[in-house]
Coordinates of C-alpha atoms in Angstrom, one line a residue:
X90 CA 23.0 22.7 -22.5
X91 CA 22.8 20.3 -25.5
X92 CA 21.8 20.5 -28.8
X93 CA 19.3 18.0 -31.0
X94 CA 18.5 18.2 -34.6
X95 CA 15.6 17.5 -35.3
X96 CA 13.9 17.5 -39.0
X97 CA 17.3 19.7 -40.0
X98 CA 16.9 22.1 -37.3
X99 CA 19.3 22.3 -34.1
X100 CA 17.1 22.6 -31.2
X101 CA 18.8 23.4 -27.8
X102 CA 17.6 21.5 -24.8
X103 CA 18.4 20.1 -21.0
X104 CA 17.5 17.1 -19.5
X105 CA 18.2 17.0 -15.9
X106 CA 18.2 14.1 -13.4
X107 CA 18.3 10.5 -13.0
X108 CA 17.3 8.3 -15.7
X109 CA 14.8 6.2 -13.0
X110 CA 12.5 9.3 -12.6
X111 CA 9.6 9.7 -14.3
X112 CA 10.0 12.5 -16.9
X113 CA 9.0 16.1 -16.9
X114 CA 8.4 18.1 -19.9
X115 CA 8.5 21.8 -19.4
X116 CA 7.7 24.3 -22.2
X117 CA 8.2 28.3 -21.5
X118 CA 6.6 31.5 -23.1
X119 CA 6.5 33.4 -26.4
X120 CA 9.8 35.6 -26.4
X121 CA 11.4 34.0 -23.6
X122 CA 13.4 31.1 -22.8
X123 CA 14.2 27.5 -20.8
X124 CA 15.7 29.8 -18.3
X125 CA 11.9 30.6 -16.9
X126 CA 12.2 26.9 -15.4
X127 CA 15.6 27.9 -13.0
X128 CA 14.1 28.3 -9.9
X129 CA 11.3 25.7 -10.3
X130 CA 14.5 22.9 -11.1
X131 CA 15.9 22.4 -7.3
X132 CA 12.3 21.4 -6.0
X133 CA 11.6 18.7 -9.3
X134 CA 15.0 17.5 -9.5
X135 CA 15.1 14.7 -6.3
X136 CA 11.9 13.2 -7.5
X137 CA 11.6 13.8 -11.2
X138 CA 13.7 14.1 -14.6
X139 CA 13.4 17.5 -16.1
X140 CA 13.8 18.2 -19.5
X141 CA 13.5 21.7 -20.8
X142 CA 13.8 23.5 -24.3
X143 CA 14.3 26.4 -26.3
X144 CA 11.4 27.4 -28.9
X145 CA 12.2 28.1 -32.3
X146 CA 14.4 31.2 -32.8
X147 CA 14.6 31.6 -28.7
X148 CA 18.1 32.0 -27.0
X149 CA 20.2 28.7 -28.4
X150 CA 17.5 27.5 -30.6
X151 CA 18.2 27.7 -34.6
X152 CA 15.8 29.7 -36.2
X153 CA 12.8 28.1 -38.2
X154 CA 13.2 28.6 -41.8
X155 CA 10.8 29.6 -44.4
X156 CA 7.7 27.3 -44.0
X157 CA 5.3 28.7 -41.1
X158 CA 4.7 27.1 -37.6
X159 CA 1.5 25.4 -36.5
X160 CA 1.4 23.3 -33.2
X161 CA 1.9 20.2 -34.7
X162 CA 5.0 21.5 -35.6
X163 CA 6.0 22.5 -31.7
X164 CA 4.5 19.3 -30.2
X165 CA 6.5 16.9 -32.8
X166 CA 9.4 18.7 -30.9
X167 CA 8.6 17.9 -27.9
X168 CA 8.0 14.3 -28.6
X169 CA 10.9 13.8 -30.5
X170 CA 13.2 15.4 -27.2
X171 CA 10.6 12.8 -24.9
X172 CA 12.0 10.2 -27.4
X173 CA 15.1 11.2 -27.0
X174 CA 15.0 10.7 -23.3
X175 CA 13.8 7.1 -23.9
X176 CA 10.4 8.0 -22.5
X177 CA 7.2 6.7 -23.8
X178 CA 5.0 8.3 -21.6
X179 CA 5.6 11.9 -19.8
X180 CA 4.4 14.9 -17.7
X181 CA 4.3 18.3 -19.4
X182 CA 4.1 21.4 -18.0
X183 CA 3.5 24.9 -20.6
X184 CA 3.1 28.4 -20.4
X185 CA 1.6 31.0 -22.3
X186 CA 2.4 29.3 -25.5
X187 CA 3.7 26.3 -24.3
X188 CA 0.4 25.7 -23.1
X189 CA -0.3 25.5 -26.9
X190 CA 2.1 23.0 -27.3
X191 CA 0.5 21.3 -24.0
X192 CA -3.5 21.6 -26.1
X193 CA -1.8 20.1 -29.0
X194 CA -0.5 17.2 -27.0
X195 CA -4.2 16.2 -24.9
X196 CA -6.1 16.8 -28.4
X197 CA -3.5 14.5 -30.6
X198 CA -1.4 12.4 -28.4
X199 CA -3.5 12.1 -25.0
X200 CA -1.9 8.4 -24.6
X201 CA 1.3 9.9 -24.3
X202 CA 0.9 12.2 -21.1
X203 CA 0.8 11.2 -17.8
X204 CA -0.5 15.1 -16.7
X205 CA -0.8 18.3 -18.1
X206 CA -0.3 21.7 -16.4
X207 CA -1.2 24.4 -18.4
X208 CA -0.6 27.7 -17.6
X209 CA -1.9 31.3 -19.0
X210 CA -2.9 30.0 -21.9
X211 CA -6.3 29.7 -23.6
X212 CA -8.1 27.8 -26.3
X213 CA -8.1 31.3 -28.3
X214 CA -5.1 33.6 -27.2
X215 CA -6.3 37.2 -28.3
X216 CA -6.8 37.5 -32.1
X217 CA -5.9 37.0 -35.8
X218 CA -5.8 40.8 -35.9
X219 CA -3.8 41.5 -32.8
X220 CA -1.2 38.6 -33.2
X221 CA -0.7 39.7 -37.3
X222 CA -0.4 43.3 -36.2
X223 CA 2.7 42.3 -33.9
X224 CA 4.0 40.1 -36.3
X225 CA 4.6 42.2 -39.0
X226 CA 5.8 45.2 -36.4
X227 CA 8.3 42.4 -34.9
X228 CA 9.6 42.4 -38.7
X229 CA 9.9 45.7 -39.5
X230 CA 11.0 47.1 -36.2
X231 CA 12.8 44.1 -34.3
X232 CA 12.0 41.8 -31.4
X233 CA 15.3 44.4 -29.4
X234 CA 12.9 47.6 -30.0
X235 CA 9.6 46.3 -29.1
X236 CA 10.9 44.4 -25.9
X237 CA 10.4 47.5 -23.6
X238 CA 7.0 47.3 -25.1
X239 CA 6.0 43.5 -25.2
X240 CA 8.2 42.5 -21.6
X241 CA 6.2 45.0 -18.9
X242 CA 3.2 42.8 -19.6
X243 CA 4.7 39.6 -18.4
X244 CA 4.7 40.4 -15.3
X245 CA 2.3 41.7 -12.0
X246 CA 3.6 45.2 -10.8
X247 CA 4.8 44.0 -7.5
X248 CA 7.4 41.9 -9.1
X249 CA 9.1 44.5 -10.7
X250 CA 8.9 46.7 -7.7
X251 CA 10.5 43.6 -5.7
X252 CA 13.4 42.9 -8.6
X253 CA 13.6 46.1 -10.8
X254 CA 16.5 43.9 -12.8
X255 CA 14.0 41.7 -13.9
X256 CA 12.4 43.6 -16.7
X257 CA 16.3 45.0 -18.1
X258 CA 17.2 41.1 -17.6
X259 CA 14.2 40.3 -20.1
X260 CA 14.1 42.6 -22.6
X261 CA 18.0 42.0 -23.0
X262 CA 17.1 38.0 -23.5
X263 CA 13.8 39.0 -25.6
X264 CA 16.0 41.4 -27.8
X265 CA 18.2 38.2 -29.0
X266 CA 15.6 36.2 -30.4
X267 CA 15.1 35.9 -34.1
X268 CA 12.5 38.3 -35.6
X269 CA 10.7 35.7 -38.2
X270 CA 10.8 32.7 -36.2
X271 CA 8.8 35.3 -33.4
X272 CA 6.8 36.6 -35.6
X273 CA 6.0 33.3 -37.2
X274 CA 4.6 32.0 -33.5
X275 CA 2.5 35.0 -33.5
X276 CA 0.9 34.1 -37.2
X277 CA 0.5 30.5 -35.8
X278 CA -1.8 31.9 -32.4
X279 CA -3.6 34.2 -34.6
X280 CA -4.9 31.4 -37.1
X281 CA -5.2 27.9 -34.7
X282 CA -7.4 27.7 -31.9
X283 CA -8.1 24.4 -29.9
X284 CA -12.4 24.9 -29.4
X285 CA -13.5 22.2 -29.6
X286 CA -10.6 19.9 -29.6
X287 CA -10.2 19.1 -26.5
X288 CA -13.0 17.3 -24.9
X289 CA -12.8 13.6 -24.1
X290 CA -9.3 13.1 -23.7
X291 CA -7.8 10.6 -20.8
X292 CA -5.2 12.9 -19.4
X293 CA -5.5 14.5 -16.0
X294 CA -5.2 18.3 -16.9
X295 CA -4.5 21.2 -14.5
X296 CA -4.7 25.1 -15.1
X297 CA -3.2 28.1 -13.8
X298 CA -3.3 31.6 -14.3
X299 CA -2.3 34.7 -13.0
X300 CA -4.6 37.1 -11.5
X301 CA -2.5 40.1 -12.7
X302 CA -2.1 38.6 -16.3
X303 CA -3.1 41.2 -19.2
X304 CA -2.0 38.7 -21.5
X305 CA -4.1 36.1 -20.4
X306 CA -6.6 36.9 -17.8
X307 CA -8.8 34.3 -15.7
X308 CA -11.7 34.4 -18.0
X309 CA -9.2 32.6 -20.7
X310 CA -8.3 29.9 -18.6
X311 CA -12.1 29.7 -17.3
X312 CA -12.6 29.0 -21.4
X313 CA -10.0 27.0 -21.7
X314 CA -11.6 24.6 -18.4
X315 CA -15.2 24.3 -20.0
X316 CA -13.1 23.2 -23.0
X317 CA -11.5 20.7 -21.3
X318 CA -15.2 19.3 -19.8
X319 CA -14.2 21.3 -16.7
X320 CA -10.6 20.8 -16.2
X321 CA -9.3 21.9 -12.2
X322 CA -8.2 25.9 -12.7
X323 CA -6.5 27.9 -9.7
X324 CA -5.9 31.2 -10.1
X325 CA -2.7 32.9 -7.9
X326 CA -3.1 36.1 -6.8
X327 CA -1.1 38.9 -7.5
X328 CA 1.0 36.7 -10.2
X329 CA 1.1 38.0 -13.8
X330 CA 1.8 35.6 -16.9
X331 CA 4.6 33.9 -16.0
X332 CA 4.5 31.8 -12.4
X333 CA 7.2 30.1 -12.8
X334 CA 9.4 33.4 -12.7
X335 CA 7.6 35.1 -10.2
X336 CA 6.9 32.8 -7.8
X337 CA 8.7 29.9 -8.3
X338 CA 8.7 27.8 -5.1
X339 CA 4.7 28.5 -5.2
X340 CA 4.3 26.8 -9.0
X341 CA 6.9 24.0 -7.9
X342 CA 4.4 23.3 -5.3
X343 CA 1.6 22.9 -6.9
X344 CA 3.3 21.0 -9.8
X345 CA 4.3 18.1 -8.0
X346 CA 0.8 18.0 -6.3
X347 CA -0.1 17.3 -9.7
X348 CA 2.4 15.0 -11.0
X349 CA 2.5 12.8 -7.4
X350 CA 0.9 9.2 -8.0
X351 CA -2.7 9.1 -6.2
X352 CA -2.4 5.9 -4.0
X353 CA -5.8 6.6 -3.1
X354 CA -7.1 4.6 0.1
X355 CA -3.8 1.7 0.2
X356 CA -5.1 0.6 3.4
X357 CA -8.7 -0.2 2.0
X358 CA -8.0 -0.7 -1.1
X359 CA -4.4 -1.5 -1.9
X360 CA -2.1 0.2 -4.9
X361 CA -3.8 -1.3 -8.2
X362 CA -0.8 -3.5 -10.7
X363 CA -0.8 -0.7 -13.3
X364 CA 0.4 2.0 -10.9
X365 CA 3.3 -1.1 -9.4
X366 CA 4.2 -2.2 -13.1
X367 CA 4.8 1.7 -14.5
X368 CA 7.5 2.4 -11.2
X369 CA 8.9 -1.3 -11.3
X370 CA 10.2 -0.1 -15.2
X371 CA 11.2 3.2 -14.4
X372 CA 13.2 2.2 -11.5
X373 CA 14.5 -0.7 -12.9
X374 CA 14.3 -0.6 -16.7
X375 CA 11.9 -2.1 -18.9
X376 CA 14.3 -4.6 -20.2
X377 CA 14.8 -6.1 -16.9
X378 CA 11.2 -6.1 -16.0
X379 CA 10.2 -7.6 -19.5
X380 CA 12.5 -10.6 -18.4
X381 CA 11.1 -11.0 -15.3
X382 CA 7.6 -11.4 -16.8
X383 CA 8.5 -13.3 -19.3
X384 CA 10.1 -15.8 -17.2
X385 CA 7.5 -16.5 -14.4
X386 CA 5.0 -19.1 -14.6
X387 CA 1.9 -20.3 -13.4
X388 CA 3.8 -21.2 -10.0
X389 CA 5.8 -17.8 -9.6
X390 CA 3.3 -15.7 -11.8
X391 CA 1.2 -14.5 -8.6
X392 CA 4.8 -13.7 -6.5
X393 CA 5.5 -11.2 -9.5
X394 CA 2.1 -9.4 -9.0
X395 CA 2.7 -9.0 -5.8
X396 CA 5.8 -7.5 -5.2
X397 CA 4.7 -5.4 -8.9
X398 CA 2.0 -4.6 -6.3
X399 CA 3.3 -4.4 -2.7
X400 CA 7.1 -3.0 -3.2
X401 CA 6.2 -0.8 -6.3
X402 CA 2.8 0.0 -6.2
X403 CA 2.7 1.1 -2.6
X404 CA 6.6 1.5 -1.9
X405 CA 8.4 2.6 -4.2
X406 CA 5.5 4.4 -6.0
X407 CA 4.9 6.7 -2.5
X408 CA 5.9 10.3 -2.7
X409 CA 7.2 10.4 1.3
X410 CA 10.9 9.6 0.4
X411 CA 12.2 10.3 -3.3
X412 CA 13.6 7.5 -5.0
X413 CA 17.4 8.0 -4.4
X414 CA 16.6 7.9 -0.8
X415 CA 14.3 4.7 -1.4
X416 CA 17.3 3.8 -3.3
X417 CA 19.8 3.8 -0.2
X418 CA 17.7 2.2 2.2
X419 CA 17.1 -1.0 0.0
X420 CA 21.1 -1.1 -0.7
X421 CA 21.7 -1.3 2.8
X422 CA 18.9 -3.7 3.7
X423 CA 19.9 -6.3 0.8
X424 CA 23.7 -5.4 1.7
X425 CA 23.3 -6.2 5.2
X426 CA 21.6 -9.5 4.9
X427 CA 23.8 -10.7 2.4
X428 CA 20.2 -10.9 -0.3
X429 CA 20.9 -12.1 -4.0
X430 CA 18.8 -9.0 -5.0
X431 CA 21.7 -6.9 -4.2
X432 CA 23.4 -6.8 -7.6
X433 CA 20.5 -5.8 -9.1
X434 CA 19.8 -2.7 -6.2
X435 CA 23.5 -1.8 -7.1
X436 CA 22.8 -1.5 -10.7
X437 CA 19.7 0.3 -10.1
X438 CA 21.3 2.3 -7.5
X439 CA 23.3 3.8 -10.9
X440 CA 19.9 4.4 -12.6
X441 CA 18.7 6.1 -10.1
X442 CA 22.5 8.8 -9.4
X443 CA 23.7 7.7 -6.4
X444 CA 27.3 8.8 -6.0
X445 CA 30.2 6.6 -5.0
X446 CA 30.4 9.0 -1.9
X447 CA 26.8 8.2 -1.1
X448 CA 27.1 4.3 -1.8
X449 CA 30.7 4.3 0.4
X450 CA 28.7 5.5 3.2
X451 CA 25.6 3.6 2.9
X452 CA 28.0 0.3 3.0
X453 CA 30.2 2.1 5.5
X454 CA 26.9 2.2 7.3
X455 CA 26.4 -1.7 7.0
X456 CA 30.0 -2.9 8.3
X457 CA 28.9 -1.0 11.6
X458 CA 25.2 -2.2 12.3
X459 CA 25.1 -5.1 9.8
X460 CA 28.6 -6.4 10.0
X461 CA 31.9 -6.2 8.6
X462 CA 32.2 -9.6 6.3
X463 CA 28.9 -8.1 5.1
X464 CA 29.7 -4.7 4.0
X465 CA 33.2 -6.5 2.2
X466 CA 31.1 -8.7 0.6
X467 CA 29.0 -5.4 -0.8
X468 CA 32.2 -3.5 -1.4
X469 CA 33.3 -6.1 -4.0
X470 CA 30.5 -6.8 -5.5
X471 CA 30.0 -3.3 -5.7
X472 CA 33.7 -2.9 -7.5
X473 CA 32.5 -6.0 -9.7
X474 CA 29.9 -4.0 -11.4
X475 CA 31.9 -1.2 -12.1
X476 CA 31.6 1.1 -8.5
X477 CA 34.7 3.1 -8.2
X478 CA 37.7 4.2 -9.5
X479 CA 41.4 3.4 -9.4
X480 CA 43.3 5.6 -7.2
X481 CA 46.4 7.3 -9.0
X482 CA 49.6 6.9 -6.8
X483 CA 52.0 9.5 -6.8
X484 CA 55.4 9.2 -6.0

């Protein structure tokens, strides 16, 4: 875990995986933590870079201070940790009320989302009366007391009956929080609602909910759709409010269907620039891209389009093999036939968290099928750009 302080606050964050991966931005519940993402991690991780947060006043997270909370507040967050990452554009994924956070996002900063999952959530979460009611019990009793209270309606009955640890495990975690910064986020979904805010915007949006959720049953998210001119809504079965938890490797699933690139037709229709540019600078760096184009002219200009095109529209921007693997095969290519482009594929290779182990063996890999003189040649150049380490001797 790190830490990031942002406008005088330490916020506590993670951000997982190789820097040549898009970015994901995942945003957990009211009373819980970044631990909800756990078990979704080991499914995003070879394809995407995850970065995760705690909520003001949640587990490692400072508390918030005297002012109160609006989702402006909770978005600039999350922006400033995208930032942080060096990302200018990102996928977010929220629950409950980091779906809030995800609605403030579409209605303010559409231009910086790639997608949007949004799960239990709604445009209007309950009511002013219900949310200020728990507020001002959270402050006089304490986030530990009402756990046993609040936790139970996270989750459907059968997960409990599968894992009776879960709900102890929660309410311990729940207990910890700080009481005003909690009651604070329930003041701020009692007074802001997104109707109305939401229409219009350029970002591909998909919902989720739970079809054992109290907290926010299907006819939220069915709201929450017609506000977002129809947005794509799936409801799980037998899943409460938090599907992450519950059933992890089912919400992985259909989170990468969401993020993937849509190629569409390639074979009719090719992979359009915009789609090959985007990949080309995440794999590579923008830096390195920006020279490129700036370099060309009119006699190499078309060359760059194509390969923008061809090798990172409908290569490299293909969801069959992640880009580490994508990674390997172009290192030993380029390795084997002794390509200028090599040095470059080395550095990127780095980008992208290749091991030394997994680099020795892809080279190891050349000397046998492409040739020995080829594989030394890789091997220093490798070493040339910083590969490896010297080995300590002992006597």
């Amino acid at each position: 875990m790190a830490f990031l302080n942002i406008k005088g606050r330490s916020v506590a964050y993670r951000l997982l995986g190789a820097e040549a991966n898009p970015l994901v931005v995942l945003a957990h519940p009211l009373g819980m933590s970044q631990a909800v993402w756990d078990d979704v991690l080991p499914a995003l991780l070879p394809r995407y870079r995850v970065l995760t947060w705690d909520l003001p006043g949640h587990s490692a997270s400072q508390a918030w201070g005297e002012a109160p909370i609006a989702p402006s507040d909770l978005a600039a967050e999350a922006l400033a940790l995208a930032d942080h990452a060096g990302a200018k554009r990102f996928h977010f994924a929220g629950t409950s009320i980091g779906g809030v956070v995800g609605q403030q996002l579409i209605s303010e900063h559409a231009e910086r989302l790639l997608s949007a999952t949004l799960t239990n959530t709604g445009a209007v979460i309950g009511n002013p009366e219900l949310w200020n009611t728990r507020a001002g019990r959270i402050r006089q009793e304490g986030l530990a007391a009402m756990a046993e209270e609040i936790v139970p309606r996270w989750f459907a009955p059968a997960c409990f009956e599968a894992e009776p640890a879960l709900k102890t495990g929660w309410c311990t975690q729940m207990g910890r929080g700080d009481d005003d910064s909690y009651a604070k986020l329930c003041e701020m979904l009692g007074s802001h609602v997104f109707t109305g805010k939401l229409s219009g915007k350029p970002v591909k949006v998909q919902l989720m909910g739970g079809s054992e959720d109290m907290a926010t049953p299907p006819a939220t998210l069915e709201a929450l759709a017609a506000e977002l001119d129809g947005a794509a809504l799936e409801i799980l079965e037998s899943v409460g409010h938090v599907p992450s938890v519950e059933v992890p490797a089912l919400f992985a699933e259909k989170l990468l269907a969401v993020m993937a690139v849509d190629l569409g037709d390639v074979g009719a229709r090719g992979v359009d620039y915009a789609t090959g540019l985007a990949t080309r600078q995440q794999v590579l760096g923008e830096e390195h891209v920006a020279r490129s184009t700036e370099n060309a002219t009119r006699l190499d200009a078309p060359f760059q389009q194509m390969i923008t095109r061809l090798a990172w529209g409908e290569l490299w921007s293909n969801d069959d093999l992640t880009r580490r693997e994508r990674s390997m095969i172009t290192t030993g290519i380029l390795a084997a036939l002794g390509r200028e482009e090599l040095s470059l594929h080395l550095k990127t290779a780095k980008r992208i968290g290749l091991s030394e182990a997994e680099l020795r063996q892809v080279l190891m890999h050349v000397a046998i099928y492409g040739g020995v003189p080829a594989a030394n040649h890789a091997f220093a150049l490798a070493k040339e750009l910083g590969w490896g380490g010297i080995i300590t001797r002992f006597c």
